[in-house]
Coordinates of N, CA and C in Angstrom, one line a residue:
M1 N 38.8 -79.1 -3.5 CA 39.0 -77.7 -3.4 C 37.7 -76.9 -3.4
T2 N 37.6 -76.0 -2.5 CA 36.4 -75.1 -2.4 C 36.3 -74.2 -3.7
A3 N 35.1 -74.2 -4.2 CA 35.0 -73.3 -5.3 C 35.2 -71.9 -4.9
P4 N 35.8 -71.1 -5.8 CA 36.0 -69.5 -5.4 C 34.8 -68.8 -5.6
G5 N 33.6 -69.3 -6.1 CA 32.5 -68.6 -6.3 C 31.5 -69.2 -7.4
T6 N 30.4 -68.8 -7.4 CA 29.4 -69.2 -8.4 C 29.1 -68.1 -9.4
V7 N 29.3 -68.4 -10.7 CA 29.1 -67.3 -11.7 C 28.0 -67.7 -12.6
L8 N 27.0 -66.7 -12.8 CA 26.0 -66.9 -13.7 C 26.4 -66.3 -15.0
V9 N 26.4 -66.9 -16.1 CA 26.8 -66.5 -17.5 C 25.6 -66.4 -18.4
V10 N 25.2 -65.2 -18.8 CA 24.1 -65.0 -19.6 C 24.6 -64.5 -21.0
E11 N 24.7 -65.4 -21.9 CA 25.2 -65.2 -23.2 C 24.5 -66.0 -24.1
D12 N 23.9 -65.5 -25.3 CA 23.0 -66.1 -26.2 C 23.8 -66.8 -27.3
E13 N 25.1 -66.6 -27.4 CA 25.9 -67.2 -28.5 C 26.5 -68.6 -27.9
P14 N 26.0 -69.6 -28.3 CA 26.4 -71.0 -27.6 C 28.0 -71.1 -27.6
S15 N 28.7 -70.8 -28.7 CA 30.1 -71.1 -28.8 C 30.8 -70.3 -27.7
I16 N 30.4 -69.0 -27.5 CA 30.9 -68.1 -26.4 C 30.5 -68.6 -25.1
A17 N 29.3 -69.0 -24.8 CA 28.9 -69.4 -23.6 C 29.7 -70.7 -23.2
D18 N 30.0 -71.6 -24.2 CA 30.6 -72.8 -23.8 C 32.2 -72.5 -23.4
V19 N 32.7 -71.5 -24.1 CA 34.1 -71.2 -23.8 C 34.3 -70.6 -22.5
L20 N 33.3 -69.7 -22.1 CA 33.3 -69.1 -20.8 C 33.1 -70.1 -19.7
E21 N 32.1 -71.1 -19.9 CA 31.8 -72.0 -19.0 C 33.0 -73.0 -18.7
I22 N 33.7 -73.4 -19.8 CA 34.8 -74.4 -19.6 C 35.9 -73.7 -19.0
A23 N 36.2 -72.4 -19.3 CA 37.4 -71.7 -18.7 C 37.1 -71.4 -17.2
L24 N 35.9 -71.0 -16.8 CA 35.5 -70.7 -15.4 C 35.5 -72.0 -14.6
R25 N 35.1 -73.1 -15.2 CA 35.1 -74.4 -14.4 C 36.6 -74.8 -14.3
Y26 N 37.4 -74.6 -15.3 CA 38.8 -75.0 -15.2 C 39.5 -74.2 -14.0
H27 N 39.0 -73.0 -13.7 CA 39.5 -72.2 -12.6 C 38.7 -72.3 -11.4
H28 N 37.9 -73.5 -11.3 CA 37.2 -74.0 -10.1 C 36.0 -73.1 -9.7
F29 N 35.5 -72.3 -10.6 CA 34.2 -71.7 -10.3 C 33.0 -72.7 -10.6
E30 N 32.0 -72.5 -9.8 CA 30.7 -73.1 -10.2 C 30.0 -72.2 -11.2
V31 N 29.5 -72.8 -12.3 CA 29.0 -72.0 -13.4 C 27.6 -72.5 -13.7
M32 N 26.7 -71.4 -13.9 CA 25.4 -71.6 -14.5 C 25.2 -70.8 -15.8
T33 N 24.6 -71.2 -16.8 CA 24.5 -70.5 -18.1 C 23.1 -70.3 -18.5
A34 N 22.8 -69.2 -19.1 CA 21.4 -68.8 -19.6 C 21.7 -68.1 -20.9
G35 N 20.7 -68.2 -21.7 CA 20.7 -67.5 -23.1 C 19.9 -66.3 -23.3
T36 N 19.0 -66.0 -22.2 CA 18.1 -65.0 -22.3 C 17.9 -64.2 -21.0
V37 N 17.3 -63.0 -21.0 CA 17.2 -62.2 -19.8 C 16.3 -63.0 -18.9
R38 N 15.1 -63.6 -19.4 CA 14.2 -64.4 -18.6 C 14.9 -65.5 -17.9
E39 N 15.6 -66.3 -18.6 CA 16.4 -67.4 -18.1 C 17.4 -66.9 -16.9
G40 N 18.1 -65.9 -17.2 CA 19.1 -65.4 -16.2 C 18.4 -65.0 -15.0
L41 N 17.3 -64.3 -15.0 CA 16.5 -63.9 -13.9 C 16.1 -65.0 -13.1
T42 N 15.6 -66.0 -13.7 CA 15.1 -67.3 -13.1 C 16.3 -67.9 -12.3
L43 N 17.3 -68.2 -13.1 CA 18.6 -68.8 -12.4 C 19.0 -68.0 -11.3
A44 N 19.1 -66.7 -11.3 CA 19.7 -66.0 -10.2 C 18.7 -66.0 -8.9
E45 N 17.4 -66.0 -9.2 CA 16.5 -66.1 -8.2 C 16.6 -67.4 -7.4
R46 N 16.9 -68.3 -8.2 CA 17.0 -69.8 -7.6 C 18.3 -70.0 -6.9
T47 N 19.4 -69.5 -7.4 CA 20.7 -69.9 -7.0 C 21.5 -68.8 -6.2
R48 N 21.2 -67.4 -6.4 CA 21.9 -66.4 -5.9 C 23.4 -66.6 -6.0
P49 N 23.8 -66.3 -7.3 CA 25.3 -66.4 -7.7 C 26.2 -65.3 -6.8
D50 N 27.4 -65.5 -6.9 CA 28.2 -64.5 -6.4 C 28.6 -63.5 -7.4
A51 N 28.6 -63.9 -8.7 CA 29.0 -62.9 -9.8 C 28.1 -63.2 -11.0
A52 N 27.9 -62.2 -11.8 CA 27.2 -62.5 -13.1 C 28.0 -61.9 -14.2
L53 N 28.1 -62.6 -15.4 CA 28.9 -62.2 -16.5 C 27.8 -62.1 -17.6
L54 N 27.5 -60.9 -18.0 CA 26.3 -60.6 -18.9 C 26.6 -60.0 -20.1
D55 N 26.0 -60.7 -21.2 CA 26.1 -60.1 -22.4 C 25.2 -58.9 -22.5
V56 N 25.6 -57.8 -23.3 CA 24.8 -56.7 -23.3 C 23.6 -56.8 -24.3
M57 N 23.8 -57.5 -25.4 CA 22.8 -57.7 -26.4 C 22.2 -59.0 -26.3
L58 N 21.0 -59.2 -25.8 CA 20.3 -60.5 -25.6 C 19.1 -60.5 -26.4
P59 N 18.7 -61.7 -26.8 CA 17.5 -61.9 -27.8 C 16.2 -61.3 -27.2
D60 N 16.1 -61.3 -25.9 CA 14.8 -60.8 -25.3 C 14.9 -59.6 -24.5
G61 N 16.0 -58.9 -24.7 CA 16.2 -57.6 -23.9 C 17.7 -57.2 -23.8
D62 N 17.9 -56.0 -23.1 CA 19.1 -55.5 -22.8 C 19.7 -56.0 -21.7
G63 N 21.1 -56.4 -21.7 CA 21.8 -57.0 -20.6 C 22.0 -56.1 -19.6
R64 N 22.1 -54.8 -19.9 CA 22.1 -53.7 -18.9 C 20.9 -53.6 -18.0
A65 N 19.8 -53.8 -18.7 CA 18.4 -53.8 -17.8 C 18.6 -55.0 -16.9
L66 N 19.0 -56.1 -17.5 CA 19.2 -57.4 -16.6 C 20.0 -57.1 -15.4
G67 N 21.1 -56.4 -15.6 CA 22.1 -56.1 -14.6 C 21.4 -55.2 -13.6
R68 N 20.7 -54.2 -14.0 CA 19.9 -53.4 -13.1 C 19.0 -54.1 -12.1
E69 N 18.2 -55.0 -12.8 CA 17.4 -55.8 -12.0 C 18.1 -56.7 -11.1
L70 N 19.1 -57.4 -11.5 CA 19.8 -58.2 -10.6 C 20.4 -57.5 -9.4
R71 N 20.9 -56.2 -9.7 CA 21.4 -55.4 -8.6 C 20.3 -55.1 -7.5
I72 N 19.1 -54.9 -8.0 CA 18.1 -54.5 -7.1 C 17.8 -55.8 -6.2
R73 N 17.7 -56.9 -6.9 CA 17.3 -58.1 -6.1 C 18.5 -58.6 -5.2
Q74 N 19.7 -58.4 -5.7 CA 21.0 -58.9 -4.9 C 22.0 -57.8 -4.8
P75 N 22.0 -56.8 -4.0 CA 22.8 -55.6 -4.0 C 24.3 -56.0 -3.9
D76 N 24.7 -57.1 -3.4 CA 26.1 -57.5 -3.2 C 26.7 -58.4 -4.4
L77 N 25.8 -58.6 -5.5 CA 26.1 -59.3 -6.6 C 27.2 -58.7 -7.5
A78 N 28.3 -59.4 -7.8 CA 29.4 -58.7 -8.7 C 28.9 -58.9 -10.0
I79 N 28.9 -57.8 -10.9 CA 28.5 -57.8 -12.3 C 29.5 -57.4 -13.1
V80 N 29.8 -58.2 -14.3 CA 30.7 -57.8 -15.3 C 29.9 -58.0 -16.6
F81 N 30.1 -56.9 -17.5 CA 29.2 -57.0 -18.8 C 30.2 -57.3 -19.9
L82 N 29.7 -58.1 -20.8 CA 30.4 -58.3 -22.2 C 29.8 -57.5 -23.2
T83 N 30.5 -56.7 -23.9 CA 29.8 -55.9 -24.9 C 30.8 -55.9 -26.3
A84 N 30.1 -55.8 -27.3 CA 30.8 -55.7 -28.6 C 31.0 -54.2 -28.9
R85 N 30.4 -53.3 -28.1 CA 30.4 -51.9 -28.4 C 31.5 -51.2 -27.4
D86 N 32.3 -50.4 -28.0 CA 33.4 -49.8 -27.1 C 33.2 -48.1 -27.2
A87 N 32.0 -47.7 -27.6 CA 31.8 -46.3 -27.5 C 31.7 -45.9 -26.1
P88 N 32.2 -44.7 -25.7 CA 32.2 -44.3 -24.2 C 30.7 -44.3 -23.7
A89 N 29.8 -43.8 -24.5 CA 28.4 -43.9 -24.0 C 27.9 -45.3 -23.6
E90 N 28.3 -46.3 -24.5 CA 27.9 -47.6 -24.2 C 28.6 -48.1 -22.9
I91 N 29.9 -47.8 -22.8 CA 30.6 -48.3 -21.5 C 30.0 -47.6 -20.3
V92 N 29.7 -46.4 -20.4 CA 29.1 -45.7 -19.3 C 27.8 -46.3 -18.9
G93 N 27.0 -46.6 -19.9 CA 25.7 -47.3 -19.6 C 25.8 -48.6 -19.0
A94 N 26.8 -49.3 -19.4 CA 27.0 -50.6 -18.6 C 27.6 -50.5 -17.2
L95 N 28.5 -49.5 -17.0 CA 29.1 -49.3 -15.7 C 27.9 -48.7 -14.8
A96 N 26.9 -48.1 -15.1 CA 25.9 -47.7 -14.3 C 25.3 -48.6 -13.4
F97 N 25.4 -50.0 -13.9 CA 24.6 -51.1 -13.1 C 25.6 -52.2 -12.9
G98 N 27.0 -52.1 -13.2 CA 27.9 -53.2 -13.1 C 29.1 -52.7 -12.4
D99 N 30.1 -53.6 -12.2 CA 31.3 -53.4 -11.6 C 32.4 -53.4 -12.6
D100 N 32.3 -53.9 -13.8 CA 33.3 -54.0 -14.8 C 32.7 -54.3 -16.1
Y101 N 33.5 -54.1 -17.2 CA 33.0 -54.5 -18.5 C 34.2 -55.0 -19.3
I102 N 33.9 -55.9 -20.3 CA 34.9 -56.4 -21.1 C 34.4 -56.4 -22.6
T103 N 35.2 -55.9 -23.5 CA 34.7 -55.7 -24.9 C 35.2 -56.9 -25.6
K104 N 34.2 -57.4 -26.6 CA 34.4 -58.5 -27.4 C 35.3 -57.9 -28.7
P105 N 36.0 -58.7 -29.4 CA 36.5 -60.1 -28.9 C 37.5 -60.0 -27.5
F106 N 37.4 -60.9 -26.7 CA 38.0 -60.9 -25.5 C 39.1 -62.0 -25.3
N107 N 40.1 -61.7 -24.4 CA 40.9 -62.7 -24.0 C 40.4 -63.4 -22.8
I108 N 40.3 -64.8 -22.8 CA 39.6 -65.5 -21.8 C 40.4 -65.4 -20.5
D109 N 41.8 -65.1 -20.5 CA 42.4 -65.0 -19.2 C 42.0 -63.6 -18.6
E110 N 41.8 -62.6 -19.4 CA 41.3 -61.4 -18.9 C 39.9 -61.5 -18.2
V111 N 39.1 -62.3 -18.8 CA 37.8 -62.6 -18.3 C 37.9 -63.2 -16.8
I112 N 38.7 -64.2 -16.7 CA 39.0 -64.8 -15.4 C 39.5 -63.8 -14.4
A113 N 40.5 -63.0 -14.8 CA 41.1 -62.1 -14.0 C 40.1 -61.1 -13.5
R114 N 39.2 -60.5 -14.3 CA 38.3 -59.6 -14.0 C 37.1 -60.1 -13.1
I115 N 36.7 -61.2 -13.3 CA 35.8 -61.9 -12.4 C 36.3 -62.0 -11.0
T116 N 37.7 -62.6 -10.9 CA 38.2 -62.7 -9.7 C 38.4 -61.3 -9.0
A117 N 38.8 -60.3 -9.7 CA 39.0 -59.0 -9.1 C 37.7 -58.5 -8.6
V118 N 36.5 -58.6 -9.3 CA 35.4 -57.9 -8.7 C 34.9 -58.8 -7.5
L119 N 35.1 -60.0 -7.5 CA 34.7 -60.9 -6.3 C 35.5 -60.5 -5.2
R120 N 36.9 -60.2 -5.4 CA 37.7 -59.8 -4.3 C 37.2 -58.5 -3.7
R121 N 36.6 -57.6 -4.6 CA 36.2 -56.3 -4.0 C 34.8 -56.4 -3.4
T122 N 34.0 -57.2 -3.9 CA 32.6 -57.3 -3.4 C 32.3 -58.3 -2.4
R123 N 33.1 -59.3 -2.3 CA 32.8 -60.4 -1.3 C 33.6 -60.3 -0.1
A124 N 32.9 -60.1 1.0 CA 33.6 -60.0 2.4 C 34.1 -61.5 2.7
D125 N 35.0 -61.5 3.8 CA 35.4 -62.8 4.3 C 34.4 -63.4 5.1
D126 N 34.3 -64.7 5.4 CA 33.2 -65.3 6.1 C 33.0 -64.7 7.4
V127 N 34.1 -64.4 8.2 CA 33.9 -63.8 9.4 C 34.8 -62.5 9.4
L128 N 34.1 -61.3 9.7 CA 34.9 -60.2 9.7 C 35.0 -59.6 11.1
P129 N 36.1 -59.2 11.5 CA 36.3 -58.6 12.8 C 35.8 -57.3 12.9
E130 N 35.3 -56.7 14.0 CA 34.6 -55.5 14.0 C 35.8 -54.4 13.7
R131 N 35.6 -53.5 13.0 CA 36.4 -52.3 12.5 C 35.9 -51.0 12.9
P132 N 36.8 -50.1 13.3 CA 36.3 -48.7 13.5 C 35.9 -48.2 12.1
P133 N 34.9 -47.3 12.1 CA 34.6 -46.6 10.8 C 35.7 -45.7 10.3
L134 N 35.8 -45.6 9.0 CA 36.8 -44.6 8.4 C 36.0 -43.3 8.3
R135 N 36.6 -42.2 8.7 CA 36.0 -40.9 8.6 C 36.9 -39.9 7.9
Y136 N 36.2 -39.0 7.2 CA 36.9 -37.9 6.5 C 35.9 -36.8 6.5
G137 N 36.1 -35.8 7.2 CA 35.2 -34.7 7.3 C 33.8 -35.1 7.7
D138 N 32.7 -34.8 6.9 CA 31.4 -35.3 7.3 C 31.0 -36.6 6.7
L139 N 32.1 -37.3 6.3 CA 31.9 -38.7 5.6 C 32.3 -39.8 6.5
E140 N 31.5 -40.9 6.6 CA 31.8 -42.0 7.5 C 31.5 -43.3 6.7
L141 N 32.6 -44.3 6.6 CA 32.5 -45.5 6.0 C 32.6 -46.5 7.0
D142 N 31.6 -47.4 7.1 CA 31.6 -48.5 8.1 C 32.2 -49.7 7.2
E143 N 33.4 -50.2 7.8 CA 34.0 -51.2 7.1 C 33.6 -52.6 7.5
T144 N 32.6 -52.6 8.5 CA 32.1 -53.9 8.8 C 30.7 -54.2 8.1
T145 N 29.8 -53.1 7.9 CA 28.6 -53.3 7.3 C 28.6 -52.8 5.8
Y146 N 29.8 -52.1 5.4 CA 29.9 -51.4 4.1 C 29.0 -50.4 3.8
R147 N 28.4 -49.7 4.9 CA 27.5 -48.6 4.7 C 28.3 -47.3 4.7
V148 N 27.7 -46.4 3.9 CA 28.3 -45.0 3.9 C 27.3 -44.0 4.3
H149 N 27.8 -43.0 5.1 CA 27.0 -41.9 5.4 C 27.7 -40.6 5.3
R150 N 26.9 -39.5 4.8 CA 27.6 -38.1 4.8 C 26.6 -37.2 5.4
A151 N 27.1 -36.5 6.3 CA 26.4 -35.6 7.1 C 25.2 -36.3 7.8
G152 N 25.4 -37.5 8.3 CA 24.4 -38.3 8.9 C 23.4 -39.0 8.0
R153 N 23.5 -38.8 6.7 CA 22.6 -39.4 5.7 C 23.1 -40.5 5.0
T154 N 22.4 -41.6 4.8 CA 22.9 -42.8 4.1 C 23.2 -42.6 2.7
V155 N 24.2 -43.1 2.1 CA 24.7 -42.9 0.7 C 24.6 -44.3 0.1
E156 N 23.8 -44.6 -0.8 CA 23.8 -45.9 -1.4 C 24.9 -46.0 -2.6
L157 N 25.8 -46.9 -2.3 CA 26.9 -47.1 -3.3 C 26.9 -48.6 -3.7
T158 N 27.4 -48.7 -5.0 CA 27.6 -50.1 -5.6 C 29.0 -50.5 -4.9
P159 N 29.3 -51.8 -4.9 CA 30.6 -52.4 -4.3 C 31.8 -51.6 -4.9
T160 N 31.8 -51.4 -6.2 CA 33.0 -50.7 -6.8 C 33.1 -49.3 -6.4
E161 N 31.9 -48.6 -6.3 CA 31.9 -47.1 -5.8 C 32.4 -47.1 -4.4
Y162 N 32.1 -48.0 -3.7 CA 32.5 -48.1 -2.2 C 34.0 -48.3 -2.2
A163 N 34.6 -49.3 -3.0 CA 35.9 -49.6 -2.9 C 36.7 -48.4 -3.5
L164 N 36.2 -47.6 -4.4 CA 37.0 -46.4 -4.8 C 36.9 -45.3 -3.7
L165 N 35.8 -45.1 -3.1 CA 35.7 -44.1 -2.1 C 36.6 -44.4 -0.9
R166 N 36.5 -45.7 -0.5 CA 37.3 -46.1 0.5 C 38.8 -45.9 0.4
F167 N 39.3 -46.1 -0.9 CA 40.7 -46.0 -1.1 C 41.1 -44.5 -1.2
L168 N 40.1 -43.6 -1.7 CA 40.4 -42.2 -1.5 C 40.5 -41.7 -0.1
V169 N 39.5 -42.3 0.7 CA 39.5 -41.9 2.1 C 40.7 -42.3 2.9
R170 N 41.2 -43.5 2.5 CA 42.5 -43.9 3.2 C 43.7 -43.2 2.8
N171 N 43.5 -42.5 1.6 CA 44.7 -41.7 1.3 C 44.6 -40.3 1.7
G172 N 43.4 -40.0 2.6 CA 43.3 -38.6 3.1 C 43.2 -37.5 2.0
G173 N 43.9 -36.4 2.2 CA 43.8 -35.4 1.2 C 44.9 -35.5 0.0
R174 N 45.5 -36.6 -0.1 CA 46.5 -36.8 -1.1 C 46.0 -37.1 -2.4
I175 N 46.5 -36.5 -3.5 CA 46.0 -36.9 -4.8 C 46.5 -38.2 -5.3
V176 N 45.6 -39.1 -5.6 CA 46.0 -40.5 -6.0 C 46.1 -40.6 -7.5
P177 N 47.3 -40.9 -8.1 CA 47.3 -41.1 -9.5 C 46.3 -42.1 -10.1
K178 N 45.7 -41.8 -11.3 CA 44.7 -42.6 -12.0 C 45.4 -44.1 -12.0
E179 N 46.6 -44.2 -12.3 CA 47.2 -45.6 -12.6 C 47.1 -46.4 -11.1
Q180 N 47.3 -45.7 -10.1 CA 47.3 -46.4 -8.8 C 45.8 -46.8 -8.4
L181 N 44.8 -45.9 -8.8 CA 43.5 -46.3 -8.6 C 43.1 -47.5 -9.4
L182 N 43.6 -47.6 -10.7 CA 43.3 -48.7 -11.5 C 43.8 -50.0 -10.9
R183 N 45.0 -49.8 -10.4 CA 45.8 -51.0 -9.7 C 45.2 -51.6 -8.5
H184 N 44.7 -50.6 -7.6 CA 44.3 -51.0 -6.3 C 42.7 -51.3 -6.3
V185 N 42.0 -50.6 -7.1 CA 40.5 -50.7 -7.0 C 40.1 -51.8 -8.0
W186 N 40.6 -51.6 -9.2 CA 40.2 -52.5 -10.2 C 41.2 -53.6 -10.5
Q187 N 42.3 -53.8 -9.8 CA 43.3 -54.7 -10.0 C 43.8 -54.8 -11.5
Y188 N 43.9 -53.7 -12.2 CA 44.3 -53.7 -13.5 C 45.9 -53.4 -13.4
E189 N 46.6 -54.3 -14.2 CA 48.0 -54.1 -14.2 C 48.4 -53.3 -15.6
H190 N 47.6 -53.7 -16.6 CA 48.0 -53.0 -17.9 C 46.7 -52.6 -18.4
T191 N 46.4 -51.3 -18.4 CA 45.2 -50.7 -19.0 C 45.5 -49.7 -20.0
P192 N 44.7 -49.8 -21.1 CA 44.9 -48.7 -22.2 C 44.7 -47.4 -21.7
P193 N 45.7 -46.4 -22.1 CA 45.5 -45.2 -21.6 C 44.3 -44.3 -21.8
E194 N 43.5 -44.9 -22.8 CA 42.2 -44.1 -23.1 C 41.1 -44.6 -22.3
S195 N 41.4 -45.6 -21.3 CA 40.3 -46.1 -20.5 C 39.8 -45.0 -19.6
T196 N 38.4 -45.0 -19.5 CA 37.7 -43.9 -18.8 C 36.9 -44.5 -17.6
V197 N 37.3 -45.7 -17.2 CA 36.6 -46.3 -16.1 C 36.6 -45.5 -14.8
V198 N 37.8 -44.9 -14.5 CA 38.0 -44.1 -13.3 C 37.1 -42.9 -13.2
E199 N 37.3 -42.1 -14.4 CA 36.5 -41.0 -14.6 C 35.0 -41.2 -14.5
T200 N 34.6 -42.4 -15.0 CA 33.1 -42.7 -14.9 C 32.7 -42.9 -13.4
Y201 N 33.4 -43.7 -12.8 CA 33.1 -43.9 -11.4 C 33.2 -42.7 -10.4
I202 N 34.2 -41.8 -10.8 CA 34.4 -40.6 -10.0 C 33.0 -39.7 -10.2
S203 N 32.5 -39.7 -11.5 CA 31.4 -38.9 -11.6 C 30.1 -39.6 -10.9
Y204 N 30.2 -40.9 -10.9 CA 29.0 -41.5 -10.0 C 29.1 -41.1 -8.6
L205 N 30.3 -41.1 -8.0 CA 30.5 -40.8 -6.6 C 30.0 -39.3 -6.5
R206 N 30.5 -38.3 -7.2 CA 30.2 -37.0 -7.1 C 28.6 -36.8 -7.2
R207 N 27.9 -37.4 -8.1 CA 26.6 -37.4 -8.2 C 25.8 -37.8 -7.0
K208 N 26.4 -38.8 -6.2 CA 25.7 -39.2 -5.0 C 26.1 -38.5 -3.8
L209 N 27.4 -37.9 -3.8 CA 27.8 -37.2 -2.6 C 27.5 -35.8 -2.4
E210 N 27.6 -35.1 -3.7 CA 27.5 -33.6 -3.6 C 26.2 -33.1 -3.3
P211 N 25.1 -33.8 -3.5 CA 23.8 -33.2 -3.0 C 23.8 -33.1 -1.5
L212 N 24.7 -33.9 -0.8 CA 24.6 -33.9 0.7 C 25.6 -32.9 1.3
G213 N 26.3 -32.2 0.6 CA 27.3 -31.3 1.1 C 28.2 -30.7 0.1
P214 N 29.2 -29.9 0.5 CA 30.1 -29.2 -0.5 C 30.8 -30.2 -1.3
P215 N 31.3 -29.7 -2.5 CA 32.2 -30.7 -3.4 C 33.3 -31.4 -2.5
L216 N 33.4 -32.7 -2.7 CA 34.3 -33.5 -1.8 C 35.6 -34.0 -2.6
I217 N 35.3 -34.4 -3.8 CA 36.3 -35.1 -4.7 C 37.0 -34.0 -5.6
T218 N 38.3 -33.9 -5.5 CA 39.0 -33.0 -6.3 C 39.7 -33.7 -7.5
T219 N 39.9 -33.0 -8.6 CA 40.6 -33.5 -9.7 C 41.9 -32.7 -10.0
R220 N 43.0 -33.5 -10.1 CA 44.2 -32.9 -10.6 C 44.4 -33.3 -12.0
R221 N 44.1 -32.5 -13.0 CA 44.1 -32.9 -14.4 C 45.5 -33.5 -14.8
G222 N 45.4 -34.6 -15.4 CA 46.5 -35.4 -15.9 C 47.3 -36.1 -14.9
V223 N 46.7 -36.1 -13.6 CA 47.4 -36.8 -12.5 C 46.5 -37.8 -11.9
G224 N 45.4 -37.2 -11.2 CA 44.5 -38.2 -10.5 C 43.5 -37.5 -9.6
Y225 N 43.1 -38.1 -8.5 CA 42.0 -37.6 -7.7 C 42.3 -37.7 -6.3
G226 N 41.6 -36.8 -5.6 CA 41.8 -36.8 -4.2 C 40.6 -36.3 -3.5
L227 N 40.6 -36.1 -2.0 CA 39.5 -35.6 -1.4 C 39.9 -34.2 -0.8
A228 N 38.9 -33.3 -1.0 CA 39.1 -31.9 -0.6 C 39.4 -31.7 0.9

């Protein structure tokens, strides 16, 4: 069976790293493990994994900084953070450089599901047919190269930001409920109502799109989001 992908696990607690490695290998992933930021960078440079599962608190640095550096080196890398902190500020800090986060203690089945979901969003098929660009107003999304332009200017998006924007564009001017966004973009089936992942990524999109034109993303409080 062909491996569904290669995952770099950077976790300094040996017992947790072992559990993650065993579970990922059971689900046919190739797995590499590291216990420090330095080891993680070295492994990633040598093997170019498909996904990285990063502990936020590492003995020689911050996992979020590691995620930022990995994203610079490999823009299409899927990144999921493991964090013992669930304060909104901590989660926002993690999502700034990653595609998802999981709080400790975690359910191992959830970890596998999240890794699979981010890989589904970030990894294209081996051969992609040529697709016409998606357009909405002055916004253009190239579904072959995954590039985004607004008013003729390039907008640099992470894979999850792109997936969210594409889903909004495909729904035109319709308000998309938050639950539907979680289901289609993040593949969440059951998410705590206090989850702020959608709001966080909407703010990222606004920050990148609004300097190039009038406000584009609208909010229907208590319902969801759409395009103006």
